[in-house]
mmCIF file of C-alpha atoms in Angstrom:
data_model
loop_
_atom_site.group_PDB
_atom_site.id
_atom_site.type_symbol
_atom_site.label_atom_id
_atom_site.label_comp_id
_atom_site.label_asym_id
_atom_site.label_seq_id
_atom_site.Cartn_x
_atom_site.Cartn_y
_atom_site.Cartn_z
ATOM 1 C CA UNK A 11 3.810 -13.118 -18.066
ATOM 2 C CA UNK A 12 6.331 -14.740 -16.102
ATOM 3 C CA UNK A 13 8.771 -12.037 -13.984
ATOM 4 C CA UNK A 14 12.248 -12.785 -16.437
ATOM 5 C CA UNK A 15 10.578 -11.671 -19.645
ATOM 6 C CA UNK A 16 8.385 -8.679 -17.423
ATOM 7 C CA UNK A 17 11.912 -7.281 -16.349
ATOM 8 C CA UNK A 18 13.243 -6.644 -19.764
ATOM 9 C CA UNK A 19 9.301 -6.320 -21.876
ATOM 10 C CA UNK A 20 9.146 -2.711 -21.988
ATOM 11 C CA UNK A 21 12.417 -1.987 -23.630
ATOM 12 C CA UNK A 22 10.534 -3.901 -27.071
ATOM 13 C CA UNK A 23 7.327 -1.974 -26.180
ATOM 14 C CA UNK A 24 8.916 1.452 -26.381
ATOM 15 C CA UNK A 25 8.839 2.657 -30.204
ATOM 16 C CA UNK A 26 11.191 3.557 -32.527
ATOM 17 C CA UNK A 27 10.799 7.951 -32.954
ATOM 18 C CA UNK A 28 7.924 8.388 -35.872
ATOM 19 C CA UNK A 29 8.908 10.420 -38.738
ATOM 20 C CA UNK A 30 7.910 13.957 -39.111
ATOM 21 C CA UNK A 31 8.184 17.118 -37.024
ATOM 22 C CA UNK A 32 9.084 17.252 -33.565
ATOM 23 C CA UNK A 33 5.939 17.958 -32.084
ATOM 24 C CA UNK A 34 3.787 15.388 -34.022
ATOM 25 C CA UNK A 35 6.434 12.783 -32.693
ATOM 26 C CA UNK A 36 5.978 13.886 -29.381
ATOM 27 C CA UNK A 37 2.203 14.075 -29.939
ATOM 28 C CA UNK A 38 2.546 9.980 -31.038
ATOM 29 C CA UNK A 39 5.144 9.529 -27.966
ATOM 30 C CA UNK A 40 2.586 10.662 -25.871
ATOM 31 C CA UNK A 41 -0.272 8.721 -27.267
ATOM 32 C CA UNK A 42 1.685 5.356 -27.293
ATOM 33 C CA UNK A 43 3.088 6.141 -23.387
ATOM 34 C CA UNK A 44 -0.474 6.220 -22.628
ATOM 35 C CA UNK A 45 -1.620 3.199 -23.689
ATOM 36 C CA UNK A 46 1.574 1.342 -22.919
ATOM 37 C CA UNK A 47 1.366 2.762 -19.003
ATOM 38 C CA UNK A 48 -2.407 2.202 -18.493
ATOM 39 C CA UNK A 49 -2.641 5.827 -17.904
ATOM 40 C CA UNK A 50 -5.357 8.406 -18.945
ATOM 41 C CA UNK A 51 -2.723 10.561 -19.987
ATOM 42 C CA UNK A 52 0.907 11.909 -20.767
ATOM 43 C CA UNK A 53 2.188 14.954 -21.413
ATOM 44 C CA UNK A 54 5.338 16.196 -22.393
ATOM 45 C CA UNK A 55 6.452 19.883 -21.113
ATOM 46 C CA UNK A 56 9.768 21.516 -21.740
ATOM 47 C CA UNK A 57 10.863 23.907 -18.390
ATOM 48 C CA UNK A 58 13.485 26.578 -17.710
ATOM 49 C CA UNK A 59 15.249 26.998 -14.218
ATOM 50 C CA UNK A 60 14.443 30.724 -14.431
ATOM 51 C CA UNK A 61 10.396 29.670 -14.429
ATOM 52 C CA UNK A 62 9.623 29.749 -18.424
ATOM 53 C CA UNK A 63 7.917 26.799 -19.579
ATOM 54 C CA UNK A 64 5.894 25.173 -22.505
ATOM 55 C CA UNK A 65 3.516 22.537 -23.380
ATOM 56 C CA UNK A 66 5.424 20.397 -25.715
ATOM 57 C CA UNK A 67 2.966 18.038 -26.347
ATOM 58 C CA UNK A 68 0.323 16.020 -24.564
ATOM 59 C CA UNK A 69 -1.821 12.339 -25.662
ATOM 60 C CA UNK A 70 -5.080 14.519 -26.186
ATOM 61 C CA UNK A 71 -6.653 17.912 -25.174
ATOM 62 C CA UNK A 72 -8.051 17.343 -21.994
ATOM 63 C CA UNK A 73 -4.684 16.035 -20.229
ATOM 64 C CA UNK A 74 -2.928 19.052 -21.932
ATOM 65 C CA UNK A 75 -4.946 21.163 -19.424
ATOM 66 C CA UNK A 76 -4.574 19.154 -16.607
ATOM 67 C CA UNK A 77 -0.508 19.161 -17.473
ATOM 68 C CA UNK A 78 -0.588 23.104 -17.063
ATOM 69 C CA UNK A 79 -2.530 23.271 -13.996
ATOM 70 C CA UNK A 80 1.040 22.572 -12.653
ATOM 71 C CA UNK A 81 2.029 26.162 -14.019
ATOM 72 C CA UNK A 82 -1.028 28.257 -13.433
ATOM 73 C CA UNK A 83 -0.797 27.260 -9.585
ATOM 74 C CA UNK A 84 3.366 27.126 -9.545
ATOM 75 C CA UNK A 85 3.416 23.615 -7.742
ATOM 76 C CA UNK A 86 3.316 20.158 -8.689
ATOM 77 C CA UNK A 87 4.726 16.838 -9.513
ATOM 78 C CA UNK A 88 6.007 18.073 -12.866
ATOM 79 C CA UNK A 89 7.880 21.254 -10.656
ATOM 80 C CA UNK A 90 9.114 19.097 -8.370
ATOM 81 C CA UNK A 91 10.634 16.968 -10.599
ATOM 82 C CA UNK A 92 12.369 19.360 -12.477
ATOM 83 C CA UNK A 93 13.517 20.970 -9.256
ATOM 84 C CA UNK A 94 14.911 18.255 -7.798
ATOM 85 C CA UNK A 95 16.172 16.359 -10.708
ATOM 86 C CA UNK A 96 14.591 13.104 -10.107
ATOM 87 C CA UNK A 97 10.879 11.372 -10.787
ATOM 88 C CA UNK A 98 8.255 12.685 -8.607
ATOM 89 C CA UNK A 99 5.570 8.831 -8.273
ATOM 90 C CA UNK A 100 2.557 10.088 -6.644
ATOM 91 C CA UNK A 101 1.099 6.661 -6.575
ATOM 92 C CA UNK A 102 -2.425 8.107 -4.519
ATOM 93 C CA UNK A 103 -2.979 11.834 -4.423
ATOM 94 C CA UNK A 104 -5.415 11.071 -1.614
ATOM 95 C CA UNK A 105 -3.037 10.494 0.803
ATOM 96 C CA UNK A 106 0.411 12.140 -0.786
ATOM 97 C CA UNK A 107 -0.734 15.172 -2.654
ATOM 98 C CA UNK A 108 -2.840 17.370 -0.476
ATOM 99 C CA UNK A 109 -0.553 18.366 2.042
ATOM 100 C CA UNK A 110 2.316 18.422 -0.562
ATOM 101 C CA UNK A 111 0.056 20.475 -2.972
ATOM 102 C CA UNK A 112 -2.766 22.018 -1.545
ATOM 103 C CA UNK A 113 -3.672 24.204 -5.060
ATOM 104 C CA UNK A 114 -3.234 21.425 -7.796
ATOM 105 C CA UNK A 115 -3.993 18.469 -6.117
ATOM 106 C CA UNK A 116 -8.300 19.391 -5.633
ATOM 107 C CA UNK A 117 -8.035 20.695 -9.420
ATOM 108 C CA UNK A 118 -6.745 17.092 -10.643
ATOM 109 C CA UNK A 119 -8.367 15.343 -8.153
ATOM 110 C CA UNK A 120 -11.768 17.498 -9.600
ATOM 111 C CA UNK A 121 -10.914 16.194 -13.151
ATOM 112 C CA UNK A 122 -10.857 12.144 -11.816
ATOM 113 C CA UNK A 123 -6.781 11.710 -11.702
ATOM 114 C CA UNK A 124 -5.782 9.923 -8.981
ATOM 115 C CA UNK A 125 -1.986 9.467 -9.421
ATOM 116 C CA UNK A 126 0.438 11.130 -11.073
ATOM 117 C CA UNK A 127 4.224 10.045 -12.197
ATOM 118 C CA UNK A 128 6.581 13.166 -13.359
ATOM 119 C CA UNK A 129 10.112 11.994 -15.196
ATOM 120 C CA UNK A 130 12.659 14.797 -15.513
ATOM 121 C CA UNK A 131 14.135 14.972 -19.045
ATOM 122 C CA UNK A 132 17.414 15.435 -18.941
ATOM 123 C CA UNK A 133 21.115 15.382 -20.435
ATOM 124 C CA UNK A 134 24.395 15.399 -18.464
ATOM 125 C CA UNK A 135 24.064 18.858 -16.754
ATOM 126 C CA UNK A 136 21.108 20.180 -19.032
ATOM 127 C CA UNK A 137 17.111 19.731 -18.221
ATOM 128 C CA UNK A 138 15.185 19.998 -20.808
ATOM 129 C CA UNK A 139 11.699 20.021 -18.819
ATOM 130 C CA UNK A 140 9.884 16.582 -17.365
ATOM 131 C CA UNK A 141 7.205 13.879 -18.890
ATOM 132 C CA UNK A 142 4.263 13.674 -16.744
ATOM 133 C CA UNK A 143 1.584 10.256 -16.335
ATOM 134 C CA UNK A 144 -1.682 10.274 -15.350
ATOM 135 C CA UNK A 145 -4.301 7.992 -14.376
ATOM 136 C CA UNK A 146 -7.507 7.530 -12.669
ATOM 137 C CA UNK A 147 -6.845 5.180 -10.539
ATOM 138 C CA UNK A 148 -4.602 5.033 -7.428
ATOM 139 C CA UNK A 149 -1.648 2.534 -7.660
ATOM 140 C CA UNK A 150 2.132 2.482 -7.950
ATOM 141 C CA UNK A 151 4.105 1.958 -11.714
ATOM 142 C CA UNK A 152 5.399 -1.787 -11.733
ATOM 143 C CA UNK A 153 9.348 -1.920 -12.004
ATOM 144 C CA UNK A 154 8.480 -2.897 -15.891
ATOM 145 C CA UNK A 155 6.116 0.543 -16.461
ATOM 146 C CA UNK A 156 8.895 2.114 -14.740
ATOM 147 C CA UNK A 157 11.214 1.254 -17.063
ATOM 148 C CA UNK A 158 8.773 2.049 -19.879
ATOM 149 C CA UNK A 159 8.489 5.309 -18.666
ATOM 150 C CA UNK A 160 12.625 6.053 -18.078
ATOM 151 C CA UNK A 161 12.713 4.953 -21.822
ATOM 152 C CA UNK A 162 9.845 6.881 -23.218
ATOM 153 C CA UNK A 163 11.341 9.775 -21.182
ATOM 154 C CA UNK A 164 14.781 9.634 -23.036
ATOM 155 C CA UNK A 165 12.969 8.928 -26.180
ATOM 156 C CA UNK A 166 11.413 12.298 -25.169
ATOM 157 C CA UNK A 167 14.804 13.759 -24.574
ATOM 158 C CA UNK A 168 15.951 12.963 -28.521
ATOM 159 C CA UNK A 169 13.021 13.963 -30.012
ATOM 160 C CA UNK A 170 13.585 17.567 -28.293
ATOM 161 C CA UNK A 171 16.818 17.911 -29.047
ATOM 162 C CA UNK A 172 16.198 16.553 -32.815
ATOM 163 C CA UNK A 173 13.634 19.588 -33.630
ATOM 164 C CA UNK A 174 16.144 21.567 -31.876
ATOM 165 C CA UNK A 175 19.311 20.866 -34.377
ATOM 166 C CA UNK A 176 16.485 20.793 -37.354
ATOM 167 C CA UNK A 177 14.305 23.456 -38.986
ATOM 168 C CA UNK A 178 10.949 21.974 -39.216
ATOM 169 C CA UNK A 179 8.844 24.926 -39.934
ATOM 170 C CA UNK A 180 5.946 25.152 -38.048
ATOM 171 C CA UNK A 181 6.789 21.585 -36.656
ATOM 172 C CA UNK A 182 9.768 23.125 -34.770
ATOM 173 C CA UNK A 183 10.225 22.328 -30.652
ATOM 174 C CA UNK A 184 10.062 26.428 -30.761
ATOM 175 C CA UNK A 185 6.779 26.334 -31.999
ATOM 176 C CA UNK A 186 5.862 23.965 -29.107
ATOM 177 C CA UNK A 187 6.883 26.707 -26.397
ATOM 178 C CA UNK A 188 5.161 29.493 -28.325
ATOM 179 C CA UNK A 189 2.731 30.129 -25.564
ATOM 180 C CA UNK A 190 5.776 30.169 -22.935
ATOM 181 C CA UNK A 191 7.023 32.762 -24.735
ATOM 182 C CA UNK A 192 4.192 34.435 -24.459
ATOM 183 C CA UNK A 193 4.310 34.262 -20.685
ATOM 184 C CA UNK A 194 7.556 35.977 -20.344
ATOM 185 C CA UNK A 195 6.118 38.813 -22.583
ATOM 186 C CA UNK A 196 2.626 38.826 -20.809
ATOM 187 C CA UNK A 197 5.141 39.183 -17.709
ATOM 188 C CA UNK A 198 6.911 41.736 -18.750
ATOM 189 C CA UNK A 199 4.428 44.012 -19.925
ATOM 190 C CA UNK A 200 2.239 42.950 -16.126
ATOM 191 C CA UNK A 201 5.626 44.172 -14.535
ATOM 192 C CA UNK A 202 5.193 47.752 -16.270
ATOM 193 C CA UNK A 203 1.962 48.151 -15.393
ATOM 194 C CA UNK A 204 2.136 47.426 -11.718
ATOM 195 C CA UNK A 205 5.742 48.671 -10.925
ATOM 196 C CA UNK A 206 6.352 44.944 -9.443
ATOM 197 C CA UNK A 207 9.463 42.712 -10.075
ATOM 198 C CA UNK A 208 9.143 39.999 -12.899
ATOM 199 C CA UNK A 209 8.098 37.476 -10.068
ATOM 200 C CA UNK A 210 5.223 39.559 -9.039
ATOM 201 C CA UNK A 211 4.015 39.788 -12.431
ATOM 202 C CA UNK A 212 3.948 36.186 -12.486
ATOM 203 C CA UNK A 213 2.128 35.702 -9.329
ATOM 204 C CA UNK A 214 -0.723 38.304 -10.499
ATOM 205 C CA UNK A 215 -0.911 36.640 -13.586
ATOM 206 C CA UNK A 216 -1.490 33.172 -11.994
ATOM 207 C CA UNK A 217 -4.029 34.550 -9.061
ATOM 208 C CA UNK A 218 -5.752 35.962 -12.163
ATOM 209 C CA UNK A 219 -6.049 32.557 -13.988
ATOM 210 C CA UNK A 220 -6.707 30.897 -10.421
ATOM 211 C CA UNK A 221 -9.753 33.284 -9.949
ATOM 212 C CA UNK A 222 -11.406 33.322 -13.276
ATOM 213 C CA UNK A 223 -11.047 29.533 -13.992
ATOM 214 C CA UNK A 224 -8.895 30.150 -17.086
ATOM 215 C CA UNK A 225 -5.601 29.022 -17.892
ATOM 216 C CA UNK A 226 -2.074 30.548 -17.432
ATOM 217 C CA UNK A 227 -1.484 30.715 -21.098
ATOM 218 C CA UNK A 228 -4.667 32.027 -22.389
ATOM 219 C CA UNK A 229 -4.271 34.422 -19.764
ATOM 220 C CA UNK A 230 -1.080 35.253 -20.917
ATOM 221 C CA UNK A 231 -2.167 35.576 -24.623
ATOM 222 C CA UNK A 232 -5.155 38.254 -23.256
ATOM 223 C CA UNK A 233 -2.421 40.327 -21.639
ATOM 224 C CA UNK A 234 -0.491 40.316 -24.939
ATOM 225 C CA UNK A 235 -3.346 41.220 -27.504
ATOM 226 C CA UNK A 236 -4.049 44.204 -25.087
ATOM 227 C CA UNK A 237 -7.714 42.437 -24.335
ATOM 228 C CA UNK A 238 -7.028 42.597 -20.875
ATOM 229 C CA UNK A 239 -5.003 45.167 -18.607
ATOM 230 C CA UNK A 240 -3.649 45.309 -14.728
ATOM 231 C CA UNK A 241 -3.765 48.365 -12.529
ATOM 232 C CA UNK A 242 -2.540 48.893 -9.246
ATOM 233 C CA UNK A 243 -6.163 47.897 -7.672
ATOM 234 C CA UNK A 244 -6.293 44.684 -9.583
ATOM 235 C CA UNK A 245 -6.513 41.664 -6.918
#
């Protein structure tokens, strides 16, 4: 491919939104970011600046749990990014994400990812949470996959503001943060138990996850159902 038609290639390779609900579009965005990126993965997360998040979508099961890693530990590409606003390329976690990350970056590195690309979605003022790309091998995105990525990211940004403005049903965006919400409950009711602030709870409910091997979400969910409880002894 010679470099004029590589430069402006991924606009035609980014699809036009699939019909249906918002998170089976997502789900297909995902999917079709994958393959287009070379990547092993994408996943699609939707964030709050006050700490609540979701999984919005992700290209299969087994990068949806590497995507909320980033949440049970509290760092990562995907925090960083929505932090600071801009994409996070972690071209070689070797050399970049250790120091940067000392929590996440053994668990990915553990489940064969070796670099990681987060892409903040966002409108004007308003962030909406960040796209994350994975792969298993260590190299930077091309200027073309970069610009595949921007575009699947604001393709990402319609499709969450579409199942906003439109009553799907179960196929609702809210039904895609379900388990966030269950976070902020699991918090609360963490924050009762131990007489901590709301960040506390948080931070016992992530050690927790962290030391059992689960994740934050199911976690959460236990908390909720009243299978599991905290005390002021609980490490």
């Amino acid at each position: 491919m010679d470099q004029d038609r590589d430069d402006g290639a991924w606009a035609s390779a980014v699809p036009s939104p699939p019909g249906g609900g918002a998170v089976s579009r997502l789900q297909t965005l995902c999917a079709d970011a994958t393959r287009a990126l070379s990547a092993v993965g994408v996943g699609v997360s939707v964030m709050a600046a006050d700490g609540g998040y979701g999984m919005a979508a992700a290209s299969d099961l087994a990068t949806e749990r590497i995507e909320e890693l980033q949440f049970t530990f509290g760092e990562g590409p995907c925090v960083d990014a929505f932090a600071s606003r801009r994409p996070v390329l972690i071209a070689d976690l070797d050399d970049q994400g250790a120091r940067r990350w000392p929590v996440y970056t053994p668990a990915v590195y553990k489940a064969g990812i070796r670099a990681v690309f987060a892409f903040p979605l966002q409108v004007g003022a308003a962030q909406l949470g960040v796209l994350d790309v994975f792969r298993t091998h260590a190299g930077t995105l091309s200027r073309a996959e970069i610009g595949q990525a921007v575009a699947f990211s604001d393709l990402a940004v319609t499709t969450l503001l579409d199942g906003q403005d439109q009553a799907h049903g179960e196929h609702d965006v809210d039904g895609a943060i379900e388990h966030g919400a269950a976070l902020w409950q699991a918090q609360g009711m963490v924050m009762v138990m131990l007489g901590v602030t709301l960040a506390e709870a948080l931070v016992r409910l992530r050690a927790h996850a962290y030391t059992t091997g689960r994740r934050l979400s199911e976690v959460a969910a236990d908390v909720v159902a009243g299978r599991l409880h905290f005390d002021r002894d609980h490490s």
